[in-house]
Coordinates of C-alpha atoms in Angstrom, one line a residue:
Chain A
M1 CA 39.0 139.0 152.8
K2 CA 38.4 142.4 154.3
E3 CA 42.1 142.9 154.9
R4 CA 42.8 141.9 151.3
L5 CA 40.3 144.3 149.9
F6 CA 41.7 147.0 152.1
R7 CA 45.2 146.4 150.9
T8 CA 44.1 146.3 147.3
S9 CA 42.3 149.6 147.6
R10 CA 45.3 151.1 149.3
Y11 CA 47.5 149.9 146.5
L12 CA 45.2 151.2 143.8
K13 CA 45.1 154.6 145.6
K14 CA 48.9 154.7 145.5
L15 CA 48.9 153.9 141.8
L16 CA 46.3 156.6 141.2
F17 CA 48.4 159.1 143.1
L18 CA 51.5 158.0 141.2
E19 CA 49.7 158.4 137.9
I20 CA 48.3 161.9 138.8
T21 CA 51.7 163.1 140.0
T22 CA 53.7 161.7 137.1
S23 CA 51.4 162.3 134.2
Y24 CA 49.2 165.3 135.1
S25 CA 51.7 168.0 135.5
F26 CA 51.8 171.5 134.0
P27 CA 51.5 170.8 130.2
M28 CA 48.8 168.2 130.7
I29 CA 46.7 170.4 133.0
I30 CA 47.0 173.3 130.6
G31 CA 46.1 170.9 127.8
F32 CA 43.0 169.7 129.6
F33 CA 42.0 173.3 130.4
G34 CA 42.4 174.0 126.7
I35 CA 40.2 171.1 125.8
I36 CA 37.4 172.2 128.2
C37 CA 37.5 175.7 126.6
I38 CA 37.4 174.2 123.0
L39 CA 34.5 171.9 123.9
T40 CA 32.6 174.6 125.7
G41 CA 33.1 176.9 122.7
L42 CA 31.9 174.2 120.3
S43 CA 28.9 173.6 122.4
A44 CA 28.2 177.3 122.6
M45 CA 28.5 177.5 118.8
N46 CA 26.0 174.6 118.3
I47 CA 23.5 175.8 120.8
G48 CA 23.7 179.3 119.6
F49 CA 23.9 178.9 115.9
V50 CA 22.2 175.6 114.9
P51 CA 18.8 176.8 115.9
L52 CA 19.3 180.0 114.0
L53 CA 20.4 178.1 110.9
F54 CA 17.4 175.7 111.0
G55 CA 14.9 178.1 112.5
W56 CA 15.2 181.0 110.2
D57 CA 14.4 181.1 106.5
S58 CA 16.2 184.2 105.2
E59 CA 14.1 184.1 101.9
E60 CA 11.0 185.2 103.8
P61 CA 10.7 188.7 105.1
F62 CA 10.7 189.0 108.9
N63 CA 7.1 188.9 110.1
G64 CA 7.3 190.0 113.7
V65 CA 5.7 188.0 116.4
E66 CA 4.7 185.1 114.1
D67 CA 8.2 184.4 113.1
V68 CA 9.4 184.5 116.6
Q69 CA 6.8 182.0 117.5
R70 CA 7.7 179.8 114.6
Y71 CA 11.3 180.0 115.5
L72 CA 10.5 179.0 119.1
G73 CA 8.5 176.1 117.9
D74 CA 11.3 174.8 115.7
F75 CA 13.7 175.4 118.5
S76 CA 11.7 173.2 120.8
F77 CA 11.4 170.5 118.1
R78 CA 15.2 170.5 117.5
R79 CA 16.3 170.3 121.1
G80 CA 17.4 166.7 120.7
L81 CA 19.4 167.6 117.7
I82 CA 21.1 170.6 119.3
L83 CA 22.0 168.7 122.4
S84 CA 23.4 165.7 120.5
E85 CA 25.3 168.1 118.2
S86 CA 26.9 169.6 121.3
F87 CA 28.1 166.1 122.2
T88 CA 29.1 165.4 118.6
Y89 CA 31.5 168.3 118.3
S90 CA 33.0 167.4 121.6
L91 CA 33.6 163.9 120.5
L92 CA 34.8 164.9 117.1
A93 CA 37.3 167.3 118.7
L94 CA 38.4 164.5 121.2
S95 CA 38.9 162.0 118.4
F96 CA 41.8 164.2 117.4
L97 CA 42.9 165.2 120.9
I98 CA 42.8 161.8 122.6
P99 CA 45.6 160.4 120.4
L100 CA 47.7 163.5 121.3
I101 CA 47.0 163.1 125.0
I102 CA 47.8 159.4 125.0
A103 CA 50.9 159.9 122.9
F104 CA 52.1 162.4 125.5
N105 CA 50.9 160.5 128.5
L106 CA 52.0 157.0 127.6
S107 CA 54.2 156.8 124.4
R108 CA 56.4 159.7 125.6
M109 CA 56.9 157.9 129.0
L110 CA 58.0 154.7 127.2
E111 CA 60.3 156.7 125.0
D112 CA 62.1 159.0 127.4
G113 CA 62.7 156.6 130.2
T114 CA 60.1 157.8 132.6
M115 CA 58.3 154.5 132.4
R116 CA 61.5 152.7 133.2
T117 CA 61.8 154.7 136.4
I118 CA 58.1 154.1 137.3
L119 CA 58.3 150.3 136.7
S120 CA 61.4 150.1 138.8
Y121 CA 59.3 151.0 141.8
P122 CA 57.0 148.3 143.3
V123 CA 54.3 148.9 140.6
E124 CA 52.4 146.2 138.9
R125 CA 52.1 146.8 135.2
T126 CA 48.6 145.6 134.6
R127 CA 47.1 147.6 137.3
Y128 CA 49.2 150.6 136.4
L129 CA 48.0 150.6 132.8
T130 CA 44.4 150.0 133.8
I131 CA 44.6 153.0 136.2
K132 CA 46.1 155.1 133.4
I133 CA 43.4 154.2 130.9
S134 CA 40.6 154.6 133.5
L135 CA 41.8 158.0 134.7
V136 CA 42.3 159.4 131.2
T137 CA 38.8 158.1 130.1
T138 CA 37.1 159.5 133.2
L139 CA 38.8 162.9 133.0
L140 CA 37.9 163.3 129.3
Y141 CA 34.4 162.2 129.9
I142 CA 34.1 164.7 132.7
L143 CA 35.3 167.3 130.2
V144 CA 32.7 166.3 127.6
L145 CA 30.0 166.3 130.2
S146 CA 31.0 169.5 131.9
S147 CA 31.0 171.5 128.6
T148 CA 27.6 170.2 127.8
I149 CA 26.2 170.5 131.3
F150 CA 27.5 174.0 131.4
W151 CA 25.1 174.9 128.7
M152 CA 22.3 172.7 130.0
Y153 CA 22.5 174.9 133.1
F154 CA 21.1 177.7 131.0
W155 CA 18.8 175.6 128.9
Y156 CA 17.6 172.1 129.5
P157 CA 16.2 170.2 126.5
L158 CA 12.8 169.3 127.7
G159 CA 12.1 167.2 124.6
I160 CA 14.5 164.5 125.8
G161 CA 13.5 162.2 128.6
V162 CA 15.7 160.9 131.4
D163 CA 15.9 157.4 129.8
N164 CA 17.2 158.8 126.5
M165 CA 19.5 161.2 128.2
T166 CA 21.0 158.2 130.1
L167 CA 21.5 156.4 126.9
L168 CA 23.1 159.4 125.3
L169 CA 25.5 159.7 128.2
A170 CA 26.3 156.0 128.1
S171 CA 26.8 155.9 124.4
S172 CA 29.1 158.9 124.5
F173 CA 31.1 157.3 127.3
V174 CA 31.5 154.0 125.3
T175 CA 32.5 155.9 122.2
L176 CA 35.2 157.7 124.3
L177 CA 36.3 154.4 125.8
M178 CA 36.6 153.0 122.3
I179 CA 38.9 155.8 121.1
V180 CA 41.0 155.7 124.3
S181 CA 41.5 151.9 124.4
S182 CA 42.4 151.6 120.7
T183 CA 44.8 154.5 121.0
T184 CA 46.4 153.0 124.1
F185 CA 46.8 149.8 122.1
L186 CA 48.5 151.8 119.4
A187 CA 50.7 153.6 122.0
V188 CA 52.1 150.4 123.5
L189 CA 52.5 148.8 120.1
T190 CA 54.5 151.6 118.6
K191 CA 56.2 153.0 121.8
N192 CA 56.6 156.2 119.8
M193 CA 55.0 159.5 120.6
F194 CA 54.8 160.9 117.1
R195 CA 53.6 157.7 115.5
T196 CA 50.8 157.3 118.1
A197 CA 49.8 160.9 117.7
I198 CA 49.8 161.0 113.9
I199 CA 48.3 157.5 113.2
G200 CA 45.8 157.8 116.1
A201 CA 44.6 161.3 115.2
S202 CA 44.5 160.6 111.4
F203 CA 42.6 157.3 112.0
W204 CA 40.1 158.5 114.5
G205 CA 39.7 161.9 113.0
S206 CA 38.9 160.5 109.6
I207 CA 36.5 157.8 111.0
S208 CA 34.6 160.3 113.1
Y209 CA 34.4 162.8 110.3
L210 CA 33.3 160.1 107.8
I211 CA 30.6 158.8 110.2
E212 CA 29.4 162.3 111.0
T213 CA 29.3 163.6 107.4
T214 CA 28.6 160.7 105.2
T215 CA 26.0 158.6 107.1
D216 CA 24.9 156.6 104.1
A217 CA 28.3 155.8 102.9
V218 CA 29.3 153.9 106.0
P219 CA 27.6 150.6 106.7
F220 CA 25.3 150.9 109.7
V221 CA 26.9 147.9 111.4
I222 CA 30.2 149.7 111.4
V223 CA 28.7 152.8 112.8
Q224 CA 27.1 150.7 115.5
L225 CA 30.4 149.2 116.5
V226 CA 32.6 152.2 116.2
S227 CA 30.3 154.9 117.5
P228 CA 27.3 154.0 119.6
F229 CA 26.9 157.6 120.2
R230 CA 26.2 158.2 116.5
V231 CA 23.5 155.5 116.5
L232 CA 21.7 157.1 119.4
K233 CA 22.2 160.6 117.9
I234 CA 20.4 159.4 114.7
Y235 CA 17.4 158.7 116.8
L236 CA 17.5 161.7 119.0
A237 CA 18.1 164.0 116.1
G238 CA 14.7 162.9 114.8
Y239 CA 15.9 161.1 111.7
I240 CA 14.2 157.9 113.0
M241 CA 11.3 158.6 115.2
D242 CA 11.0 155.3 117.1
I243 CA 14.1 154.3 118.9
N244 CA 15.0 150.7 118.3
L245 CA 16.6 149.9 121.7
I246 CA 18.0 146.6 120.4
D247 CA 20.1 148.6 117.9
V248 CA 21.3 150.8 120.7
Y249 CA 22.1 148.0 123.1
L250 CA 23.8 146.0 120.4
S251 CA 25.9 148.9 119.5
L252 CA 26.8 149.6 123.1
A253 CA 27.6 145.9 123.8
G254 CA 29.6 145.6 120.6
S255 CA 31.7 148.7 121.3
V256 CA 32.3 147.8 124.9
F257 CA 33.5 144.3 123.7
I258 CA 35.8 145.9 121.1
S259 CA 37.1 148.3 123.7
L260 CA 37.8 145.5 126.2
V261 CA 39.6 143.5 123.5
F262 CA 41.8 146.6 122.7
M263 CA 42.5 147.1 126.4
L264 CA 43.3 143.4 126.9
L265 CA 45.7 143.5 124.0
A266 CA 47.3 146.7 125.3
V267 CA 47.8 145.1 128.7
I268 CA 49.2 141.9 127.2
I269 CA 51.7 143.9 125.1
F270 CA 52.5 146.3 128.0
R271 CA 53.3 143.4 130.3
R272 CA 55.9 142.3 127.8
T273 CA 57.1 145.7 126.7
E274 CA 60.8 146.2 127.3
V275 CA 61.5 149.5 128.8
Chain B
M1 CA 79.5 135.2 154.5
G2 CA 75.9 134.3 153.9
L3 CA 74.1 133.5 150.7
P4 CA 74.8 135.8 147.7
I5 CA 72.1 138.5 147.4
I6 CA 72.2 138.2 143.6
Q7 CA 72.6 134.9 141.8
I8 CA 72.8 135.0 138.0
Q9 CA 72.7 131.8 135.9
N10 CA 73.6 131.8 132.2
L11 CA 71.8 135.0 131.3
S12 CA 71.6 135.9 127.6
K13 CA 69.9 138.7 125.9
S14 CA 69.9 139.9 122.3
F15 CA 68.4 142.9 120.6
G16 CA 67.9 141.9 117.0
S17 CA 71.3 140.8 115.7
I18 CA 73.2 142.3 118.7
D19 CA 74.0 140.0 121.5
A20 CA 74.0 142.3 124.6
L21 CA 74.6 139.5 127.1
K22 CA 76.2 136.2 126.3
G23 CA 75.5 133.6 129.0
I24 CA 76.5 135.4 132.1
S25 CA 76.7 133.6 135.4
M26 CA 77.8 135.3 138.6
N27 CA 77.1 135.8 142.2
V28 CA 77.0 139.1 144.1
D29 CA 77.6 139.2 147.9
K30 CA 76.5 141.8 150.4
G31 CA 78.6 144.9 150.3
I32 CA 79.5 147.3 147.5
F33 CA 79.9 145.5 144.3
G34 CA 81.0 147.0 141.0
L35 CA 80.2 146.1 137.5
I36 CA 82.9 147.5 135.2
G37 CA 83.0 147.5 131.5
P38 CA 83.2 149.8 128.5
N39 CA 80.1 151.4 127.0
G40 CA 78.0 148.7 125.3
A41 CA 79.4 145.9 127.5
G42 CA 75.9 144.9 128.7
K43 CA 75.9 146.5 132.2
T44 CA 72.6 148.4 131.7
T45 CA 71.0 145.4 130.0
L46 CA 71.9 143.3 133.1
F47 CA 70.4 145.9 135.4
R48 CA 67.2 146.1 133.4
I49 CA 66.9 142.3 133.4
L50 CA 67.4 142.2 137.2
L51 CA 64.5 144.7 137.5
N52 CA 62.3 142.7 135.1
L53 CA 62.2 145.7 132.8
I54 CA 63.3 143.4 129.9
T55 CA 63.1 139.7 129.6
P56 CA 66.2 137.5 129.1
N57 CA 66.4 135.1 126.1
T58 CA 67.9 132.4 128.3
G59 CA 68.9 131.9 131.9
S60 CA 67.6 133.0 135.2
A61 CA 68.5 135.2 138.1
R62 CA 67.5 135.5 141.8
I63 CA 67.7 138.5 144.1
F64 CA 67.4 137.7 147.9
G65 CA 66.6 134.1 146.7
L66 CA 63.5 135.4 144.8
D67 CA 63.0 134.8 141.1
I68 CA 63.4 138.1 139.1
V69 CA 60.5 137.4 136.9
K70 CA 57.9 135.6 139.1
D71 CA 58.7 137.6 142.2
S72 CA 59.6 140.9 140.6
L73 CA 57.1 143.0 142.6
Q74 CA 58.5 141.6 145.9
I75 CA 62.0 142.2 144.8
R76 CA 61.3 145.8 143.8
K77 CA 59.9 146.5 147.2
R78 CA 63.3 145.7 148.6
V79 CA 65.5 147.2 145.9
G80 CA 66.2 150.9 145.2
V81 CA 67.3 152.0 141.7
L82 CA 69.0 154.9 140.1
H83 CA 69.0 154.7 136.4
E84 CA 71.5 156.4 134.2
R85 CA 70.3 160.0 133.3
P86 CA 67.0 159.9 135.3
I87 CA 64.1 162.1 134.3
Y88 CA 62.7 164.6 136.8
L89 CA 60.0 167.1 136.5
P90 CA 62.1 170.3 136.6
S91 CA 59.4 172.4 138.3
L92 CA 59.2 170.1 141.3
T93 CA 61.4 170.7 144.4
P94 CA 63.5 167.8 145.8
L95 CA 61.1 167.7 148.8
E96 CA 58.0 167.5 146.7
Y97 CA 59.6 164.8 144.5
L98 CA 60.7 162.7 147.4
S99 CA 57.3 163.1 149.1
Q100 CA 55.7 161.7 145.9
V101 CA 58.1 158.8 145.7
S102 CA 57.4 158.0 149.4
K103 CA 53.7 157.4 148.7
I104 CA 54.6 154.4 146.5
Y105 CA 56.2 152.4 149.3
D106 CA 54.6 150.6 152.2
K107 CA 57.6 151.2 154.3
Q108 CA 59.3 154.5 153.7
R109 CA 61.9 157.0 155.0
D110 CA 61.2 160.6 155.9
P111 CA 62.0 162.8 152.9
H112 CA 63.6 165.5 155.2
E113 CA 65.9 162.9 156.7
L114 CA 67.0 161.7 153.3
L115 CA 67.6 165.2 152.0
E116 CA 69.8 165.8 155.0
M117 CA 71.6 162.5 154.5
V118 CA 72.5 163.4 150.9
G119 CA 73.3 167.0 151.7
L120 CA 70.4 168.6 150.0
E121 CA 68.6 170.1 153.0
N122 CA 69.5 173.6 151.9
A123 CA 68.2 173.0 148.4
K124 CA 65.0 171.1 149.3
K125 CA 62.7 173.9 148.1
R126 CA 64.6 174.8 145.0
P127 CA 63.2 173.6 141.7
I128 CA 65.0 170.4 140.5
G129 CA 65.7 172.2 137.2
H130 CA 67.9 174.7 139.0
L131 CA 70.0 172.0 140.7
S132 CA 73.5 171.1 139.5
A133 CA 74.2 167.7 138.0
G134 CA 75.8 166.4 141.2
M135 CA 72.9 167.6 143.3
R136 CA 70.4 165.9 140.9
Q137 CA 72.5 162.7 141.2
R138 CA 72.4 162.9 145.0
L139 CA 68.7 163.4 144.8
G140 CA 68.5 160.2 142.7
I141 CA 70.3 158.3 145.4
A142 CA 68.0 159.8 148.0
Q143 CA 64.9 158.5 146.0
S144 CA 66.5 155.1 145.7
L145 CA 66.8 155.0 149.5
M146 CA 63.1 155.9 150.0
G147 CA 61.7 152.4 150.4
C148 CA 64.4 151.3 153.0
P149 CA 66.0 149.0 150.4
E150 CA 68.4 146.3 151.3
L151 CA 70.1 146.6 147.9
I152 CA 70.5 149.6 145.6
L153 CA 71.3 149.4 141.9
L154 CA 73.2 152.4 140.6
D155 CA 73.7 152.6 136.8
E156 CA 76.6 154.9 136.0
P157 CA 76.0 157.1 139.1
T158 CA 79.0 159.4 138.3
S159 CA 78.5 159.9 134.6
N160 CA 78.4 163.6 133.5
L161 CA 79.7 164.7 136.9
D162 CA 82.8 166.9 137.5
V163 CA 85.5 165.7 139.8
S164 CA 84.0 167.3 142.9
G165 CA 80.5 165.8 142.1
K166 CA 82.0 162.4 141.5
S167 CA 83.8 162.5 144.8
Q168 CA 80.6 163.6 146.7
V169 CA 78.6 160.8 145.2
L170 CA 81.2 158.1 146.0
D171 CA 81.6 159.4 149.5
L172 CA 77.8 159.3 149.9
I173 CA 77.7 155.7 148.8
I174 CA 80.3 154.6 151.3
R175 CA 78.5 156.5 154.1
I176 CA 75.1 155.0 153.3
H177 CA 76.7 151.5 153.3
E178 CA 78.4 152.1 156.6
E179 CA 75.5 153.8 158.3
L180 CA 72.5 151.8 156.9
G181 CA 74.2 148.6 155.9
T182 CA 72.7 148.9 152.4
S183 CA 74.4 146.8 149.7
F184 CA 75.1 148.4 146.3
L185 CA 75.5 147.1 142.8
I186 CA 77.1 149.9 140.8
S187 CA 77.9 149.9 137.1
S188 CA 80.5 152.2 135.7
H189 CA 83.0 152.4 132.9
V190 CA 85.5 154.2 135.1
L191 CA 87.4 151.6 137.1
S192 CA 89.3 154.0 139.2
E193 CA 86.0 155.1 140.8
L194 CA 84.9 151.6 141.6
Q195 CA 88.3 150.6 142.9
K196 CA 87.9 153.3 145.6
I197 CA 84.6 152.0 147.0
C198 CA 83.9 148.4 146.0
T199 CA 84.7 145.2 147.8
G200 CA 83.9 143.1 144.8
L201 CA 84.1 143.6 141.1
A202 CA 82.9 141.9 137.9
F203 CA 84.5 142.8 134.5
L204 CA 82.0 142.8 131.7
G205 CA 83.1 143.0 128.1
N206 CA 81.0 142.7 125.0
G207 CA 78.3 140.9 126.9
K208 CA 80.6 138.4 128.5
L209 CA 81.7 138.1 132.1
L210 CA 85.5 138.3 131.9
E211 CA 86.4 138.1 135.6
Q212 CA 84.7 138.3 138.9
G213 CA 85.8 138.3 142.5
N214 CA 86.8 140.6 145.4
I215 CA 89.3 143.2 144.6
A216 CA 92.1 141.7 146.7
E217 CA 91.7 138.3 145.0
I218 CA 91.8 139.9 141.5
M219 CA 94.8 141.9 142.3
E220 CA 96.6 138.9 143.8
R221 CA 95.6 136.8 140.8
Y222 CA 96.8 139.2 138.1
S223 CA 99.5 141.5 139.5
K224 CA 102.0 139.2 141.1
D225 CA 104.1 138.7 137.9
R226 CA 103.2 142.0 136.3
I227 CA 105.5 144.9 136.3
R228 CA 104.8 148.5 135.2
I229 CA 107.6 150.6 133.7
I230 CA 107.3 154.4 133.4
T231 CA 109.6 155.6 130.7
S232 CA 110.2 158.5 128.3
D233 CA 109.6 156.4 125.2
A234 CA 107.3 153.5 125.9
S235 CA 107.0 152.1 122.4
K236 CA 110.8 152.0 121.9
L237 CA 111.3 150.3 125.2
A238 CA 108.6 147.8 124.5
D239 CA 110.2 146.9 121.1
I240 CA 113.4 146.2 122.9
L241 CA 111.8 144.2 125.7
R242 CA 110.0 142.0 123.2
D243 CA 113.5 140.6 122.3
V244 CA 114.5 140.1 125.9
S245 CA 114.3 136.5 127.2
W246 CA 112.8 137.3 130.7
A247 CA 110.0 139.6 129.3
E248 CA 106.7 138.1 128.3
N249 CA 103.5 139.7 127.2
V250 CA 105.0 143.2 126.7
R251 CA 102.3 145.8 126.1
V252 CA 102.3 149.6 125.8
T253 CA 99.3 150.9 127.9
G254 CA 100.0 154.6 127.6
I255 CA 102.4 157.1 126.1
S256 CA 104.9 156.5 128.9
T257 CA 103.8 153.1 130.4
V258 CA 104.9 149.6 129.5
I259 CA 103.4 146.6 131.3
V260 CA 105.4 143.4 131.2
T261 CA 105.0 140.0 132.7
S262 CA 108.1 138.2 134.1
S263 CA 109.0 135.3 136.2
L264 CA 112.0 137.2 137.5
D265 CA 111.7 139.1 140.8
L266 CA 111.2 142.9 140.7
E267 CA 114.8 143.8 141.6
S268 CA 116.3 141.7 138.7
V269 CA 113.8 143.2 136.3
R270 CA 114.6 146.7 137.5
S271 CA 118.3 146.3 137.1
S272 CA 117.9 144.8 133.7
V273 CA 115.6 147.6 132.5
I274 CA 117.9 150.3 133.8
D275 CA 120.8 148.5 132.0
I276 CA 118.8 148.6 128.8
S277 CA 117.8 152.2 129.2
N278 CA 121.4 153.3 129.7
H279 CA 122.5 151.6 126.5
Q280 CA 119.5 152.8 124.5
S281 CA 119.4 156.4 125.9
I282 CA 115.8 156.0 127.2
D283 CA 114.8 157.5 130.5
V284 CA 113.2 155.1 132.9
F285 CA 111.4 156.9 135.8
N286 CA 109.9 154.0 137.7
V287 CA 109.8 150.2 137.7
G288 CA 107.3 148.7 140.1
M289 CA 104.6 146.1 140.5
A290 CA 101.5 146.7 138.5
T291 CA 99.0 146.7 141.3
D292 CA 96.5 149.1 139.9
L293 CA 93.2 147.6 138.8
V294 CA 93.2 149.9 135.8
D295 CA 96.4 148.3 134.6
I296 CA 95.0 144.8 135.2
Y297 CA 91.8 145.7 133.3
T298 CA 93.6 147.3 130.4
E299 CA 96.3 144.6 130.2
V300 CA 94.3 141.5 130.8
F301 CA 90.9 142.4 129.4
G302 CA 91.7 145.3 127.1
D303 CA 91.0 143.6 123.8
E304 CA 87.9 141.8 124.9
G305 CA 86.6 144.6 126.9
T306 CA 86.7 147.2 124.2
S307 CA 86.9 145.8 120.7
L308 CA 85.4 142.4 120.4

């Protein structure tokens, strides 16, 4: 048993190494660096400008210390909103970027023969794809977190407790997983870099935009399943004061289930994919 | 001779309405085995099936007695591969690339040793993008050797190479076979290359296996009654020979070459041809047995191999 575990972990390490060396070369690294800059910039924009927009009424004349105090009061009240907005823009940007990354990282390899070479080595398809999905999800999540954490280093939102923060992190991870798994499914289905990029980016870009901008137009159950992060954000932003944890847990469970279904379908198709 | 290392039973594969392989059955013994056929004959499809990269419609195959579908992972641990036109990261050096490949295998060779073997020790730190086509192909052979394979599949290893590059790659294959005892299955559409290095051959045409055996057997089988005539006017001589009683199956295989089958011995044919040439004012430069595999392939399999 111990020996078997050791061999499996060694094999997984090899696959991880293979994935890093074959997929994360120069353009991908530059791409990821670009993403972290975009996300950090978006977070900066939110943290810097959202409080100003909400906290200052330009109709009224500036009234010295009182206005500053009012502004600080509003600022404190809207900490939840600001933090979640920071995540929101990160995820909105990623809903466009993830299909591009997976198109480059998976569809391109299926198209140009790289995958043929890799699968000619002693590499098991299911494990290889699982490693691929896990690595890209983890890296992207680290990027989302790092851009937010970068700003939290300067300012921590005291209004949000550890429990809610944990839920926020979990929900953003599951939302990310949902986008990655569905796009992976699309990539193995089409085996075409441009189709994956265009269909994936259009689909997830529109969905994310719709959910963010037209809350009432999209049925809540769909929001729950597609974006648990949005559900939690609605609470944290102060739209609904009492968090209904059942809603949040259902949303997380539903999205994890859908993500797993997409991953399973992607693996089944990938196992039969002719390269 | 032991068990064949590759056993193929009735393999068929189609892509939509195109039948790439049509019920191929063959065995491959240890040594250097060539798979010859024109472009589109099904060679690459057969390679991809053997590596479980694509699934056959019917039939089965075994490598080292292991099933290519069920035991694919075990097989790939013991088989090295060089695909046609492999993709490399141009910024990597050969040494970095081989070091990466070595991590995949449980049992691996030293990258430095492999680079020396394929003659790339002086280019080991040069980016792959700066290597010549021949050097890249030798690097591909080096990576195929990384896992200490017992068998290496080479798909068109000399395509896109100049004469010198081809020669280097062919010499390397022979040397590896002699020094390490590794068997090779090599696909090519250039028979003259395979003829130089292979012990066995299979002719593939339009997805069908047309002939298989070791080279000596094939030559013996097809060349004993076949005579090649080199002349100044092949088509005119062929027209004349078609009306001659001893000549059968007269074919023009080049601007100056006529192949003819005859039950007469070579001397009788030669004197008859010279006689005809004198009367018809055609120069005949040589009359000899057609012992070249290229002639056999063109003559015996030409139609099926290229146009069916």
